[in-house]
mmCIF file of C-alpha atoms in Angstrom:
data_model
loop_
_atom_site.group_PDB
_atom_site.id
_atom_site.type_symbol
_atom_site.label_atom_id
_atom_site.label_comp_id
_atom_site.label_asym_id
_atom_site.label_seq_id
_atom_site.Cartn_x
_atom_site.Cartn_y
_atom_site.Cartn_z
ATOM 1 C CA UNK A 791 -14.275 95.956 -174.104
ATOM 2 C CA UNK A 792 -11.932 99.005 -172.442
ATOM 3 C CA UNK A 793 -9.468 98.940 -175.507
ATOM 4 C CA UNK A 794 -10.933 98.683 -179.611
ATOM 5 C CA UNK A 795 -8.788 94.836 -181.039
ATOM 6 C CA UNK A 796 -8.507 94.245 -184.527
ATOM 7 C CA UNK A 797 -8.432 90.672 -185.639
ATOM 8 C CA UNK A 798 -5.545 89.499 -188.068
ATOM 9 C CA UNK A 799 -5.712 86.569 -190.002
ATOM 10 C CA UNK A 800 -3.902 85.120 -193.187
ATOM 11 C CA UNK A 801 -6.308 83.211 -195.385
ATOM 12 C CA UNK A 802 -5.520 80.826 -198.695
ATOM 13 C CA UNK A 803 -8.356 78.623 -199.496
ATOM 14 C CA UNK A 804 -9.756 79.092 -195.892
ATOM 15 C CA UNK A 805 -13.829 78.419 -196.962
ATOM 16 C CA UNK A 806 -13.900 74.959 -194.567
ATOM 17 C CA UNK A 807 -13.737 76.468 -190.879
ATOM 18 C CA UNK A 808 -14.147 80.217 -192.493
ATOM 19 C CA UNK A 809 -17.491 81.039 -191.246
ATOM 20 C CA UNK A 810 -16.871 79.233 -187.751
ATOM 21 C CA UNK A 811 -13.936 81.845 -187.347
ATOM 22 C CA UNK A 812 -15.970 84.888 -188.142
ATOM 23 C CA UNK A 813 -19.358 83.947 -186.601
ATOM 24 C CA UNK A 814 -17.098 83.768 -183.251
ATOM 25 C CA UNK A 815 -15.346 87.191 -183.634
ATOM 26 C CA UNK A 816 -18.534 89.084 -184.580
ATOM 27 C CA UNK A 817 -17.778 91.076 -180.898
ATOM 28 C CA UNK A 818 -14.507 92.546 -182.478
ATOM 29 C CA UNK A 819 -13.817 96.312 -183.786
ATOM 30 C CA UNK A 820 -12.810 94.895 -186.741
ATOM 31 C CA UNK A 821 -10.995 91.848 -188.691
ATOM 32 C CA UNK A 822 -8.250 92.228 -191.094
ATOM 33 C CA UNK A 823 -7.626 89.066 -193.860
ATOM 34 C CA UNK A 824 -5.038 88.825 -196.048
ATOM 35 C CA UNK A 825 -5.464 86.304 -198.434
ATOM 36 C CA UNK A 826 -2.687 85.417 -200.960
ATOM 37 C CA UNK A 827 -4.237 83.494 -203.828
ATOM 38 C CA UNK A 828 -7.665 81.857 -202.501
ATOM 39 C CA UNK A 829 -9.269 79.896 -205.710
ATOM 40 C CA UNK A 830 -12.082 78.768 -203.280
ATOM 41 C CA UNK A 831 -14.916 81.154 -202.001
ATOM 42 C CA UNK A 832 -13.011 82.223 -199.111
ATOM 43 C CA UNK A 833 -13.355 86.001 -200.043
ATOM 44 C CA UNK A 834 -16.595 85.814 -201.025
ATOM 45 C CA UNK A 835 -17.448 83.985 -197.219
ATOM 46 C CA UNK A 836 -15.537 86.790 -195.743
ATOM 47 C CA UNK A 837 -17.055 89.708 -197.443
ATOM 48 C CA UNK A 838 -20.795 89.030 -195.884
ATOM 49 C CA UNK A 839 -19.173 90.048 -192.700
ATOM 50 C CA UNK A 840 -19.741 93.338 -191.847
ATOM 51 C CA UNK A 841 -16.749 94.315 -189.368
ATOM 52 C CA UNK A 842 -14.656 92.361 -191.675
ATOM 53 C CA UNK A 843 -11.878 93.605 -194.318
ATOM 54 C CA UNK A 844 -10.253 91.759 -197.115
ATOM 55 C CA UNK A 845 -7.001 92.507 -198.493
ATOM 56 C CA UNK A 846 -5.042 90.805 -200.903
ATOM 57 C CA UNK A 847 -1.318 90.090 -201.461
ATOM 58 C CA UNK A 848 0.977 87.606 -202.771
ATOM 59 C CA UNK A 849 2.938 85.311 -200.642
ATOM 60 C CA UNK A 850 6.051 87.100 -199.175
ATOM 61 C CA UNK A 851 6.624 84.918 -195.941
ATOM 62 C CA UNK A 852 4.966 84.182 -193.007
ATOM 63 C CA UNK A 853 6.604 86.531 -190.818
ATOM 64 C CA UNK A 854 6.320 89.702 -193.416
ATOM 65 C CA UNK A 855 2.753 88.483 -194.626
ATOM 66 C CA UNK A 856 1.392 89.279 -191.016
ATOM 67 C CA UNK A 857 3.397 91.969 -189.993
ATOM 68 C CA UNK A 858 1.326 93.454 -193.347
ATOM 69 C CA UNK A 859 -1.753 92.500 -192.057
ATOM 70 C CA UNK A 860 -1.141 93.910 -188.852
ATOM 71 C CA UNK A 861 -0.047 97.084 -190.937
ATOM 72 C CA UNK A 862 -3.214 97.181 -192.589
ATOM 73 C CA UNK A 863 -5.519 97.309 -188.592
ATOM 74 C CA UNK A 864 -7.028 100.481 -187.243
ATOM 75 C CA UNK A 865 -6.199 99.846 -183.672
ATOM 76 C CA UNK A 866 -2.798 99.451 -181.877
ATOM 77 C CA UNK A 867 -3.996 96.346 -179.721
ATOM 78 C CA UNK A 868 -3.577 92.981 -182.463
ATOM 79 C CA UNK A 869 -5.189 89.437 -181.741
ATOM 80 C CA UNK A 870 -3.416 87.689 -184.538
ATOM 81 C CA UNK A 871 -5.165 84.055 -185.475
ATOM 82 C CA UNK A 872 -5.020 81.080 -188.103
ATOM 83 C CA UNK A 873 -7.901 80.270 -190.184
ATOM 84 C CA UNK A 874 -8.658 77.548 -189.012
ATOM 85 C CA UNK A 875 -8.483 78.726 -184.872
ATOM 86 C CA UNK A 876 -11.996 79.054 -182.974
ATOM 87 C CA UNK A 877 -12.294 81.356 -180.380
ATOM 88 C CA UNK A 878 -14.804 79.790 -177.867
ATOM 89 C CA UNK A 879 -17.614 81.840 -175.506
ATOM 90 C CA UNK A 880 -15.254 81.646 -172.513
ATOM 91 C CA UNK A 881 -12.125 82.974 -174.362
ATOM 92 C CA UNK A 882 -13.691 85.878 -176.104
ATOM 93 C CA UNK A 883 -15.144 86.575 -172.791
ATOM 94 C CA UNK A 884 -11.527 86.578 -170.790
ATOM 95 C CA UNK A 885 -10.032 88.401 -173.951
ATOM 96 C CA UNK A 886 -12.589 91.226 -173.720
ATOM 97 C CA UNK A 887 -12.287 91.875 -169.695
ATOM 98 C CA UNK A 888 -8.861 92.070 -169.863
ATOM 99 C CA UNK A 889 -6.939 95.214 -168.812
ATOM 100 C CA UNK A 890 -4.615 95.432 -171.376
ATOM 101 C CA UNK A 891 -1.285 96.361 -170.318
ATOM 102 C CA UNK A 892 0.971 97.366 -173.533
ATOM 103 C CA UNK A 893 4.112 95.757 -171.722
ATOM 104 C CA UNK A 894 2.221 92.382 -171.633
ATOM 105 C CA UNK A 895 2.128 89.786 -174.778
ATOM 106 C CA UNK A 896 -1.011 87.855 -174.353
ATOM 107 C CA UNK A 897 -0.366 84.041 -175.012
ATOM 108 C CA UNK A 898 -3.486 81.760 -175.537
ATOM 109 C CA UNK A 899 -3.472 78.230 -175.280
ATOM 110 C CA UNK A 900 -4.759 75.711 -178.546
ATOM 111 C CA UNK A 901 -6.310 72.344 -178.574
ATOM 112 C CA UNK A 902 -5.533 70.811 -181.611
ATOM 113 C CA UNK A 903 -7.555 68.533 -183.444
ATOM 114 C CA UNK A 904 -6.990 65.731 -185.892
ATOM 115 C CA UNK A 905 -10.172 64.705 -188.301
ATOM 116 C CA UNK A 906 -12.116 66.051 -185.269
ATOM 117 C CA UNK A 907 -10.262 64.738 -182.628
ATOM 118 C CA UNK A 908 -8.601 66.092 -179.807
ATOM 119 C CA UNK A 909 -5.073 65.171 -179.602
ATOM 120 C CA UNK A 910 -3.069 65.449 -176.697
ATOM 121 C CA UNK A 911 0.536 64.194 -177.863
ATOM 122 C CA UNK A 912 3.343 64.834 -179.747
ATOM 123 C CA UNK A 913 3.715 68.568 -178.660
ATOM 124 C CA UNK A 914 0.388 69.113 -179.318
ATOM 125 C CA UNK A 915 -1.182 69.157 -175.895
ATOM 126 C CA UNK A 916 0.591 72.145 -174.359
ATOM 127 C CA UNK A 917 0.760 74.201 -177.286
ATOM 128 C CA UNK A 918 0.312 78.039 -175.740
ATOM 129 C CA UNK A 919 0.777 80.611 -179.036
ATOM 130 C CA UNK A 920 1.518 84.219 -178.607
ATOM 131 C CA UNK A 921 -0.899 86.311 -180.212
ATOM 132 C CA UNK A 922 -2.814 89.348 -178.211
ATOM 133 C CA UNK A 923 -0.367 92.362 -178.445
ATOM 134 C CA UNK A 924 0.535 96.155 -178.832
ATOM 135 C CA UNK A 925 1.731 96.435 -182.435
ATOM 136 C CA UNK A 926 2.983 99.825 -181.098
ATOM 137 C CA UNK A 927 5.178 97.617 -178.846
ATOM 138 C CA UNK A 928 6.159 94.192 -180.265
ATOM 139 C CA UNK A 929 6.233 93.356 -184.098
ATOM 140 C CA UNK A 930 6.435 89.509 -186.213
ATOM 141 C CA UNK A 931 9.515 88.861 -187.323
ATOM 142 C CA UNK A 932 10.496 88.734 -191.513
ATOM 143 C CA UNK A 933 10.870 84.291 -191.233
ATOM 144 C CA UNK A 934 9.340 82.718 -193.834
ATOM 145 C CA UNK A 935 8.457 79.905 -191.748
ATOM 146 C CA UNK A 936 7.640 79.555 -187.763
ATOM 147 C CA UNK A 937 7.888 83.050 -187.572
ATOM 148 C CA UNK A 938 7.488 84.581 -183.983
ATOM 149 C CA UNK A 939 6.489 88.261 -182.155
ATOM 150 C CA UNK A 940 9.846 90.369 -181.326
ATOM 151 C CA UNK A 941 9.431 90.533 -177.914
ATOM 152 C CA UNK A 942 12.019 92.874 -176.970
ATOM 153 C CA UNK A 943 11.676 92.489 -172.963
ATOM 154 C CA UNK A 944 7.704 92.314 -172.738
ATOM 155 C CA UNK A 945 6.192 89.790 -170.596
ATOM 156 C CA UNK A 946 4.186 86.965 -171.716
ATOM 157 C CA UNK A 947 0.927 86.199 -169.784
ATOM 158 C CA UNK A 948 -1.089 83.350 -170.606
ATOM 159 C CA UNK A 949 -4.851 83.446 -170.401
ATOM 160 C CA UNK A 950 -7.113 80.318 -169.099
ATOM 161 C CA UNK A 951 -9.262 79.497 -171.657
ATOM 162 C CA UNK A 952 -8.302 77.675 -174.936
ATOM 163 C CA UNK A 953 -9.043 78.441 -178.496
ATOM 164 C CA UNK A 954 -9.882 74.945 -180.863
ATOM 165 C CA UNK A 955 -7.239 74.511 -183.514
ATOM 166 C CA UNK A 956 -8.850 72.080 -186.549
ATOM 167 C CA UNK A 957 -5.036 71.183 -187.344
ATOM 168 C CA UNK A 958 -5.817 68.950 -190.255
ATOM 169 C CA UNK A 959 -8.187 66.854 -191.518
ATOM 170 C CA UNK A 960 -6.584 64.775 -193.664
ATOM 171 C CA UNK A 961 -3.250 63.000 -194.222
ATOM 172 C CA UNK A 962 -2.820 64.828 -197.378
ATOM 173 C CA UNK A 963 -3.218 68.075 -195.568
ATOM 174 C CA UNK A 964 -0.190 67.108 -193.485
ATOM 175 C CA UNK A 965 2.104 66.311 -195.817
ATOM 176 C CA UNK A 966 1.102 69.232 -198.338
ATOM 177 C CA UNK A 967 2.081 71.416 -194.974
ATOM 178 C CA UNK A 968 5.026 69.313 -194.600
ATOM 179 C CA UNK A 969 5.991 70.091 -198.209
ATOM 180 C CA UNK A 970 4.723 73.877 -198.362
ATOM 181 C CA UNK A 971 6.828 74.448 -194.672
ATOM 182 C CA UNK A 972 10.014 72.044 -195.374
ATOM 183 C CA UNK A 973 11.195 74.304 -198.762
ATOM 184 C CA UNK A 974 10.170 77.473 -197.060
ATOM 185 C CA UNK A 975 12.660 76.526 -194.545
ATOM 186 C CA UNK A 976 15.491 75.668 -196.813
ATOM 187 C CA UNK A 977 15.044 79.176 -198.891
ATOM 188 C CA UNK A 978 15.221 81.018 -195.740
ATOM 189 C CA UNK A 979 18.261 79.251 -194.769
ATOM 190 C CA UNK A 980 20.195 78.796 -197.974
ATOM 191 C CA UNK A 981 24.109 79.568 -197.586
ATOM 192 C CA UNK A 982 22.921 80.525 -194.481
ATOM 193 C CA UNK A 983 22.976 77.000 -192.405
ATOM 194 C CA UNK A 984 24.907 73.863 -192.625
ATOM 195 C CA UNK A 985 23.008 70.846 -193.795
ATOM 196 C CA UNK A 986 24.152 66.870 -194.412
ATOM 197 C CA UNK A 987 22.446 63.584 -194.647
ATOM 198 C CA UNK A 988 23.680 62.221 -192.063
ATOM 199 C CA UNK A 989 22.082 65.564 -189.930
ATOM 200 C CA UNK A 990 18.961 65.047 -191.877
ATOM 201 C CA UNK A 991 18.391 61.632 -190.924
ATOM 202 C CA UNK A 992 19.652 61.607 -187.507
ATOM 203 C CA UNK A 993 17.415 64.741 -186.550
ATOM 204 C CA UNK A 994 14.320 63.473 -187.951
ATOM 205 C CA UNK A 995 15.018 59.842 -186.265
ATOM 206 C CA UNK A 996 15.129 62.221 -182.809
ATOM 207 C CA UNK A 997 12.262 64.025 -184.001
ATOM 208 C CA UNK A 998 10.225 60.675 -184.494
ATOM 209 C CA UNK A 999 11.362 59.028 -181.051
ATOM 210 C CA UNK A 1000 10.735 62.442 -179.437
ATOM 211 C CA UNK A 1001 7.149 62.712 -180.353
ATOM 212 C CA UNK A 1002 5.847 58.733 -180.411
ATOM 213 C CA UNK A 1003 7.740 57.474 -177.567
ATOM 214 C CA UNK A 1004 8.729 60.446 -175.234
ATOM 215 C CA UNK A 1005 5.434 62.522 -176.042
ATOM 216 C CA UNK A 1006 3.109 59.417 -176.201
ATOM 217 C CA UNK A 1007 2.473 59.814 -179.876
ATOM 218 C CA UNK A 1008 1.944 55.520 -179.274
ATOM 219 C CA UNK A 1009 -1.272 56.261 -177.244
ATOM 220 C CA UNK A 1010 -3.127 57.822 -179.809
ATOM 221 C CA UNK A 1011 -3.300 54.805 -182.531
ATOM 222 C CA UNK A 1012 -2.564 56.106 -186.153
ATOM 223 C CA UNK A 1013 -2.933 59.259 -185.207
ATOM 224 C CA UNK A 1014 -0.523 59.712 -183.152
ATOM 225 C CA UNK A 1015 2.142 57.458 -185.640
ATOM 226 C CA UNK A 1016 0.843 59.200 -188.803
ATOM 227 C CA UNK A 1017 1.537 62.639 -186.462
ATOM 228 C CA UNK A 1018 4.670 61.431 -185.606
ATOM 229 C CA UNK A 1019 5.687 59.876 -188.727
ATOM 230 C CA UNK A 1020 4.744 63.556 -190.434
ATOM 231 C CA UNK A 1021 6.539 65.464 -187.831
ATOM 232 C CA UNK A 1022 9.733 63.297 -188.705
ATOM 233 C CA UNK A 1023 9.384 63.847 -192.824
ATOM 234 C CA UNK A 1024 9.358 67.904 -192.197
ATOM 235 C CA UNK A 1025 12.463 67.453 -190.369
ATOM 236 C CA UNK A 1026 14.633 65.003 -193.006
ATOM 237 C CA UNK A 1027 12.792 66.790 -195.930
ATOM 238 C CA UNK A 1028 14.044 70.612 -194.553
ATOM 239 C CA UNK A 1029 17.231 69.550 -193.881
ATOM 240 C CA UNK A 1030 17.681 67.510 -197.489
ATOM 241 C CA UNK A 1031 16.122 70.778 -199.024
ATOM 242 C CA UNK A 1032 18.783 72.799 -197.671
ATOM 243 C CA UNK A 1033 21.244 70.643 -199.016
ATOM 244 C CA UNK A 1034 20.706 70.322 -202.273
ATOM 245 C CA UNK A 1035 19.758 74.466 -202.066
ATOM 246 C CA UNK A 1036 23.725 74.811 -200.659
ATOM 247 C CA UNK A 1037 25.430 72.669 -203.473
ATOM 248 C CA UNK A 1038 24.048 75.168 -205.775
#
């Protein structure tokens, strides 16, 4: 490749799809983890990797725990991934022929997987994430949750190929995210946003409609109604969060 990339990645018990990750970025200058709090060998996995570097840091935050990670890279052009996110042949391929321009962001489409399948509904299926970019030019911002780059003007280009996302495995794996995403929200937002139960229920009863009916979560068996069904909790359960946080 023309231009040296780190890797970024945030890590907390990460061992499952660890290795997958790694083996695929081998081509890389170097990749940065942060793990907050791993009590499963996912340091140990990512210490047998030689271009690899572990750091280590409590939780602060989405948004502020990469922005430290990116902090902690050699090289001013970031590829910023999940865990669980497997760069295939053709993507690694496109990614290292590019001509990097440092007024692009470089946005990279997922296919997410359920227990091993592919799903294609419920928001899912078009799911492009911004993640190839100049830290010298565009930063994360400090959210807690769903944090995003700063774009300030700079264009987004998507690439072609995909990158597979192994979402969750489990239904207990969605609703712990549900949980671990729902409170982060209503800290972030405490005194900040208005909250009620009649909002909470009518915006998760949108949410639910939204992503079985409209985004043919009904297509996809229990799947797609456990999907949507989960999609629907994080909504009430943010927005009931933040109420009881305001009444404080």
């Amino acid at each position: 490749m023309d231009k040296k990339i780190s890797v970024v990645m945030l890590t907390k018990n990460s061992s499952v799809y660890l290795e997958q990750v790694l083996n695929a970025l081998k081509l890389f200058d170097e990749v940065i983890i942060l793990d907050n709090g791993s009590s499963d060998n996912t340091v140990e996995i990512a210490q047998t990797y030689k271009n690899v570097r572990v750091h280590e840091h409590e939780f602060i935050g989405f948004g502020p725990m990469k922005q430290l990670a990116v902090s902690f890279a050699r090289n001013d052009w970031i590829l910023s991934i999940d865990s669980d996110e497997v760069l295939e042949e053709e993507l690694i391929d496109e990614i290292t022929s590019l001509p990097l321009n440092e007024n692009n962001v470089y946005a990279i489409k997922r296919d997410n997987y359920y227990a091993g399948r592919l799903i294609r509904c419920c928001g899912w299926e078009n799911d492009y994430v911004r993640r190839l970019f100049n830290r010298e030019k565009v930063q994360f911002d400090s959210k807690q949750v769903h944090e995003s780059l700063i774009l300030n003007g700079i264009e987004v280009q998507k690439l072609r190929y995909p990158m597979k996302h192994y979402s969750f495995n489990n239904a207990e794996e969605l609703i712990s995210k549900m949980q671990h995403y729902s409170t982060l929200y209503a800290q972030e937002n405490q005194k900040k946003k208005k909250s009620s139960t009649f909002k909470a229920f009518s915006r998760a009863l949108f949410s639910f409609i939204k992503n079985y009916i409209f985004q043919k979560g009904f297509l996809y068996g229990y799947e797609g109604l456990l999907i949507s069904v989960s999609n629907a909790n994080g909504v009430f359960y943010k927005y009931i969060k933040l109420l009881e946080k305001n009444r404080k």
